[in-house]
Amino acid sequence: MAKQNIDWSNIGFGYMKTGERFVSNYKDGKWDDGILTEDATVTISECAGVLQYAQTVFEGLKAYTTANGKTVVFRPDLNAKRLQDSCERLEMPVYPTDKFIEAIRKVVKANEDFVPPYGTGATLYIRPYMFGTNPVIGVKPADEYQFRVFTTPVGPYFKGGAKPITIKVSDFDRAAPHGTGHIKAGLNYAMSLHAIVTAHAEGFDENMYLDAATRTKVEETGGANFLFITKDGKVVTPKSNSILPSITRRSLIYVAEHYLGLEVEEREVFFDEVKDFAECGLCGTAAVISPVGKIYDHGNEICFPSGMEEMGPITKKLYETLTGIQMGTIEAPEGWIVEI
């Protein structure tokens, strides 16, 4: 299939309407078979559960063109499982893993002309999401839902190289203990908008959220998990029940252990020890790893030895290995790559 005539290297990280999307409806206790449609419009009641009580969850993953020209998707089974966990927490019906992966296959195949060519740095972003559709005025779960998947080509997250960013310790809390921080619910991201707008207005790229209970432990940012490297080369990631389980983070941990032979620790990370790390990064679908060069804490600066010019050496190895797996230049673990 011929590719769209798009300047792939210069598109941003935004929405661009593509050809078809997948839509499936839940009614009377079951999902229908779903369809592909060119209609990008969602029509729902003014009293729909999603509009009244924010009953919506979503996922994010990407399709890539590999070095040998194949179109692939990275670990969609984990996105399916995380969506199911999110649904269960918000009393929504789960969408089965096999149907989820088949929906992803159908949408990517239908929009394969929008999958950017290898070497451009761009990818096809895939957004599965679900929301309550029937009228709900009392505070209760909806009875009917819609599951949709759309795609949009997005440009390389880092144009001109991955330069380290500066973040701040936020005065806001991202998620409460025993709350919804561990699921990918729209309401969590709505809660983070004021904090990120505030950080940007103050000249920072992102927030570091501490745990809400004690404000002594590192949790995550508004949309990514933390990854630290100790001065003796150990990979450390924060552990908390209110952190979203990043698929990228889990993949990087595996890469660190099994490809690079590094020691890995997933544990509580106290903010007091952050100054002692050699490297810091934020990991997620969009950028894989965003290197952090400096953290601002109410007048005090923590500057990592890796500096503000480029990724630290171990962070760079992790980034290059995982992107190599995704792009087909490094052999992937079994089951990680789904070919379309």
Coordinates of C-alpha atoms in Angstrom, one line a residue:
M1 CA 0.0 0.0 0.0
A2 CA 1.4 3.4 -1.0
K3 CA 2.1 5.8 1.9
Q4 CA 0.3 9.0 2.3
N5 CA 2.1 12.1 1.0
I6 CA 3.1 13.5 4.3
D7 CA 6.3 15.2 5.5
W8 CA 6.8 12.5 8.0
S9 CA 9.9 14.1 9.7
N10 CA 8.1 17.3 10.4
I11 CA 4.8 16.3 11.8
G12 CA 4.2 17.0 15.5
F13 CA 2.7 15.0 18.3
G14 CA -1.0 15.8 17.6
Y15 CA -4.2 14.5 16.0
M16 CA -4.5 13.9 12.3
K17 CA -7.6 12.2 11.0
T18 CA -6.9 8.9 9.3
G19 CA -9.1 6.6 7.2
E20 CA -11.0 4.2 9.5
R21 CA -11.5 3.6 13.1
F22 CA -13.0 0.6 15.1
V23 CA -16.3 0.9 17.0
S24 CA -18.0 -1.7 19.2
N25 CA -21.0 -1.2 21.5
Y26 CA -21.9 -2.9 24.8
K27 CA -25.6 -3.3 25.4
D28 CA -27.7 -5.9 27.3
G29 CA -24.7 -7.4 29.0
K30 CA -22.6 -8.1 25.8
W31 CA -20.3 -6.6 23.2
D32 CA -21.3 -6.6 19.6
D33 CA -18.8 -7.7 16.9
G34 CA -17.8 -4.1 16.1
I35 CA -17.2 -2.4 12.8
L36 CA -14.7 -0.3 10.9
T37 CA -16.0 3.1 10.0
E38 CA -14.8 6.3 8.3
D39 CA -17.1 8.3 10.6
A40 CA -14.9 10.0 13.2
T41 CA -17.9 11.6 15.0
V42 CA -19.2 10.3 18.4
T43 CA -22.9 10.9 19.1
I44 CA -24.1 10.3 22.7
S45 CA -26.8 11.5 25.1
E46 CA -26.3 14.8 26.9
C47 CA -26.7 12.8 30.0
A48 CA -24.2 10.1 29.1
G49 CA -22.3 8.5 31.9
V50 CA -19.0 9.8 30.5
L51 CA -20.2 13.4 30.5
Q52 CA -21.7 13.3 34.0
Y53 CA -19.3 11.2 36.0
A54 CA -16.1 10.8 33.8
Q55 CA -16.6 7.1 33.3
T56 CA -13.9 6.7 30.7
V57 CA -10.6 4.8 30.3
F58 CA -8.0 4.7 27.5
E59 CA -4.7 3.2 26.3
G60 CA -1.9 4.3 24.0
L61 CA 0.4 2.3 21.9
K62 CA 2.2 2.6 18.5
A63 CA 2.6 0.9 15.2
Y64 CA 6.0 1.0 13.5
T65 CA 7.6 0.3 10.2
T66 CA 10.6 -1.9 10.9
A67 CA 14.0 -1.9 9.1
N68 CA 12.8 -4.8 6.8
G69 CA 9.6 -3.0 5.9
K70 CA 7.1 -4.8 8.1
T71 CA 4.3 -3.1 10.0
V72 CA 4.3 -4.1 13.7
V73 CA 2.8 -3.3 17.0
F74 CA 4.6 -3.5 20.4
R75 CA 3.2 -5.6 23.2
P76 CA -0.6 -5.0 22.6
D77 CA -1.5 -7.8 25.0
L78 CA -0.2 -5.7 27.9
N79 CA -2.3 -2.7 26.8
A80 CA -5.4 -5.0 26.7
K81 CA -4.7 -6.2 30.3
R82 CA -4.2 -2.7 31.6
L83 CA -7.4 -1.5 29.9
Q84 CA -9.2 -4.4 31.6
D85 CA -7.7 -3.4 35.0
S86 CA -8.9 0.1 34.4
C87 CA -12.4 -1.0 33.5
E88 CA -12.7 -3.2 36.6
R89 CA -11.8 -0.3 38.9
L90 CA -14.4 2.0 37.3
E91 CA -17.1 -0.7 37.1
M92 CA -17.0 -0.9 33.3
P93 CA -17.3 -4.1 31.3
V94 CA -13.9 -5.5 30.2
Y95 CA -13.1 -5.8 26.5
P96 CA -11.5 -9.3 25.9
T97 CA -7.8 -9.5 25.0
D98 CA -8.4 -11.4 21.8
K99 CA -11.0 -8.9 20.6
F100 CA -8.7 -6.0 21.7
I101 CA -5.8 -7.3 19.7
E102 CA -7.9 -8.1 16.7
A103 CA -9.4 -4.6 16.8
I104 CA -5.8 -3.2 16.8
R105 CA -4.9 -5.4 13.9
K106 CA -7.9 -4.2 11.9
V107 CA -7.4 -0.5 12.5
V108 CA -3.7 -0.6 11.7
K109 CA -4.2 -2.6 8.6
A110 CA -7.0 -0.2 7.4
N111 CA -4.7 2.7 8.0
E112 CA -1.4 1.2 6.9
D113 CA -0.8 4.0 4.5
F114 CA -0.5 6.3 7.5
V115 CA 2.2 4.2 9.2
P116 CA 5.3 6.4 8.7
P117 CA 8.3 4.9 6.8
Y118 CA 11.3 3.5 8.6
G119 CA 13.9 6.0 9.5
T120 CA 11.7 9.0 9.7
G121 CA 11.4 8.8 13.5
A122 CA 7.6 9.0 13.2
T123 CA 5.1 6.3 14.2
L124 CA 1.4 5.6 14.0
Y125 CA -0.1 6.3 17.5
I126 CA -3.0 4.0 18.4
R127 CA -5.6 5.2 20.9
P128 CA -8.1 2.6 22.3
Y129 CA -10.7 4.0 24.7
M130 CA -14.0 3.2 26.3
F131 CA -16.8 5.3 27.8
G132 CA -20.3 5.1 29.3
T133 CA -22.9 6.1 26.7
N134 CA -26.4 5.8 28.1
P135 CA -28.1 8.5 30.3
V136 CA -27.0 8.4 33.9
I137 CA -28.2 11.1 36.3
G138 CA -27.8 9.2 39.6
V139 CA -24.3 8.4 40.7
K140 CA -23.9 4.9 39.4
P141 CA -22.1 3.0 36.6
A142 CA -23.6 3.3 33.1
D143 CA -25.3 0.3 31.5
E144 CA -24.1 0.8 28.0
Y145 CA -20.6 1.5 26.7
Q146 CA -18.7 2.2 23.5
F147 CA -15.2 0.9 22.8
R148 CA -13.3 2.7 20.0
V149 CA -9.8 2.6 18.5
F150 CA -8.5 5.4 16.3
T151 CA -5.0 6.1 14.9
T152 CA -3.0 9.2 14.2
P153 CA 0.5 9.6 12.8
V154 CA 2.9 11.4 15.1
G155 CA 6.3 12.8 14.6
P156 CA 9.5 12.0 16.4
Y157 CA 9.2 13.0 20.0
F158 CA 12.7 14.4 20.0
K159 CA 13.5 16.6 17.1
G160 CA 17.3 17.2 16.9
G161 CA 18.1 14.7 19.7
A162 CA 16.9 13.9 23.2
K163 CA 18.1 16.8 25.2
P164 CA 17.7 16.5 29.0
I165 CA 14.7 18.3 30.5
T166 CA 14.2 20.2 33.7
I167 CA 11.4 19.2 36.0
K168 CA 10.0 20.5 39.3
V169 CA 8.7 18.9 42.5
S170 CA 5.0 19.6 42.3
D171 CA 3.0 21.1 45.2
F172 CA 0.0 19.1 43.9
D173 CA -0.8 15.5 44.5
R174 CA -1.3 13.2 41.6
A175 CA -3.1 10.3 43.3
A176 CA -4.2 9.3 46.7
P177 CA -3.4 5.9 48.4
H178 CA -6.0 3.4 47.5
G179 CA -7.3 5.8 44.7
T180 CA -7.1 5.5 40.9
G181 CA -3.4 6.3 40.3
H182 CA -2.7 2.8 39.1
I183 CA -5.3 2.8 36.2
K184 CA -5.4 4.7 33.0
A185 CA -8.6 6.7 33.6
G186 CA -9.3 10.0 31.9
L187 CA -10.1 11.6 35.3
N188 CA -6.5 11.1 36.4
Y189 CA -5.2 13.1 33.5
A190 CA -7.8 15.8 34.0
M191 CA -6.5 16.2 37.6
S192 CA -2.9 16.7 36.2
L193 CA -3.7 19.5 33.7
H194 CA -3.6 22.4 36.1
A195 CA -0.3 21.1 37.6
I196 CA 1.4 20.8 34.2
V197 CA 0.1 24.1 32.9
T198 CA 1.5 25.7 36.1
A199 CA 4.9 23.9 35.6
H200 CA 5.1 25.1 32.0
A201 CA 4.3 28.7 33.0
E202 CA 7.1 28.5 35.6
G203 CA 9.6 27.4 32.9
F204 CA 9.7 23.6 33.7
D205 CA 9.1 20.7 31.3
E206 CA 7.3 18.4 33.8
N207 CA 6.3 17.7 37.4
M208 CA 7.7 15.2 39.8
Y209 CA 4.9 14.0 42.0
L210 CA 5.6 12.7 45.5
D211 CA 3.4 10.3 47.4
A212 CA 0.3 12.0 48.8
A213 CA 0.4 10.4 52.2
T214 CA 3.9 11.5 53.4
R215 CA 5.3 13.5 50.5
T216 CA 8.7 11.8 51.0
K217 CA 8.7 9.2 48.2
V218 CA 9.0 9.6 44.4
E219 CA 5.9 8.5 42.4
E220 CA 5.8 9.6 38.8
T221 CA 5.0 12.5 36.5
G222 CA 1.6 13.3 35.0
G223 CA 2.2 10.8 32.1
A224 CA 5.4 8.8 32.7
N225 CA 7.2 6.6 35.2
F226 CA 10.7 7.4 36.6
L227 CA 13.8 5.5 35.9
F228 CA 17.0 6.2 37.9
I229 CA 20.6 5.0 37.5
T230 CA 22.9 4.7 40.5
K231 CA 26.5 5.7 40.4
D232 CA 27.5 2.0 40.3
G233 CA 25.2 1.3 37.3
K234 CA 22.1 -0.1 38.9
V235 CA 18.7 0.6 37.4
V236 CA 16.1 1.7 40.1
T237 CA 12.4 2.3 39.5
P238 CA 9.9 3.6 42.1
K239 CA 7.4 1.1 43.5
S240 CA 3.9 2.3 44.7
N241 CA 0.3 1.1 44.5
S242 CA -0.6 4.5 43.0
I243 CA 1.8 4.5 40.1
L244 CA 0.5 3.6 36.6
P245 CA 2.2 0.3 35.5
S246 CA 4.0 1.6 32.4
I247 CA 4.5 -0.9 29.7
T248 CA 7.6 0.9 28.5
R249 CA 9.1 0.8 32.1
R250 CA 8.4 -2.9 32.4
S251 CA 10.1 -3.5 29.0
L252 CA 13.1 -1.4 29.9
I253 CA 13.5 -3.4 33.1
Y254 CA 13.6 -6.6 31.1
V255 CA 16.0 -5.1 28.6
A256 CA 18.3 -3.9 31.5
E257 CA 18.4 -7.4 33.0
H258 CA 18.4 -9.7 30.0
Y259 CA 20.1 -7.6 27.2
L260 CA 22.5 -5.4 29.1
G261 CA 23.2 -7.5 32.2
L262 CA 22.4 -4.7 34.6
E263 CA 21.1 -5.1 38.2
V264 CA 17.5 -3.8 38.6
E265 CA 15.6 -2.7 41.7
E266 CA 11.9 -1.9 41.9
R267 CA 11.4 -0.3 45.3
E268 CA 10.3 2.7 47.2
V269 CA 12.5 5.6 46.3
F270 CA 12.7 8.4 48.9
F271 CA 13.1 11.9 47.5
D272 CA 16.1 12.4 49.9
E273 CA 18.1 9.9 47.9
V274 CA 17.4 11.3 44.4
K275 CA 20.5 13.7 44.7
D276 CA 22.7 10.6 44.9
F277 CA 21.6 9.1 41.5
A278 CA 23.9 9.5 38.4
E279 CA 21.1 9.5 35.8
C280 CA 17.3 10.1 35.7
G281 CA 14.7 9.6 32.9
L282 CA 11.0 9.5 32.4
C283 CA 9.7 6.5 30.5
G284 CA 6.5 6.1 28.5
T285 CA 5.0 5.3 25.1
A286 CA 5.6 8.8 23.5
A287 CA 9.3 9.2 24.0
V288 CA 10.4 5.8 25.3
I289 CA 12.8 7.7 27.6
S290 CA 13.0 11.5 28.3
P291 CA 16.3 12.2 30.0
V292 CA 16.1 14.5 33.1
G293 CA 19.1 16.8 33.7
K294 CA 17.8 18.8 36.6
I295 CA 15.2 18.8 39.3
Y296 CA 14.0 22.0 41.0
D297 CA 12.8 21.7 44.6
H298 CA 11.5 25.0 46.0
G299 CA 14.7 26.9 45.5
N300 CA 17.1 24.0 45.6
E301 CA 18.4 22.3 42.4
I302 CA 19.4 18.7 42.0
C303 CA 21.8 18.4 39.0
F304 CA 22.5 14.9 37.7
P305 CA 26.1 14.1 36.8
S306 CA 24.8 13.1 33.3
G307 CA 24.3 16.8 32.6
M308 CA 22.0 18.8 30.4
E309 CA 23.6 18.1 27.0
E310 CA 22.6 14.5 26.3
M311 CA 21.3 11.2 27.7
G312 CA 23.4 9.5 30.4
P313 CA 25.4 6.5 29.1
I314 CA 23.2 3.8 30.6
T315 CA 20.0 5.6 29.8
K316 CA 21.2 5.8 26.2
K317 CA 21.9 2.1 26.1
L318 CA 18.5 1.3 27.4
Y319 CA 16.9 3.7 24.9
E320 CA 18.8 2.3 21.9
T321 CA 18.2 -1.3 22.8
L322 CA 14.5 -1.0 23.3
T323 CA 14.0 1.2 20.1
G324 CA 16.1 -1.4 18.3
I325 CA 13.8 -4.1 19.4
Q326 CA 10.8 -2.1 18.3
M327 CA 12.3 -1.2 14.9
G328 CA 13.4 -4.7 14.2
T329 CA 17.2 -4.2 14.3
I330 CA 17.5 -6.2 17.5
E331 CA 15.8 -9.5 18.1
A332 CA 12.8 -9.2 20.3
P333 CA 11.7 -11.4 23.2
E334 CA 9.0 -13.9 22.2
G335 CA 5.6 -12.3 22.0
W336 CA 6.7 -8.7 22.1
I337 CA 6.2 -7.8 18.5
V338 CA 2.9 -8.4 16.7
E339 CA 3.2 -8.2 12.9
I340 CA 0.2 -6.7 11.0

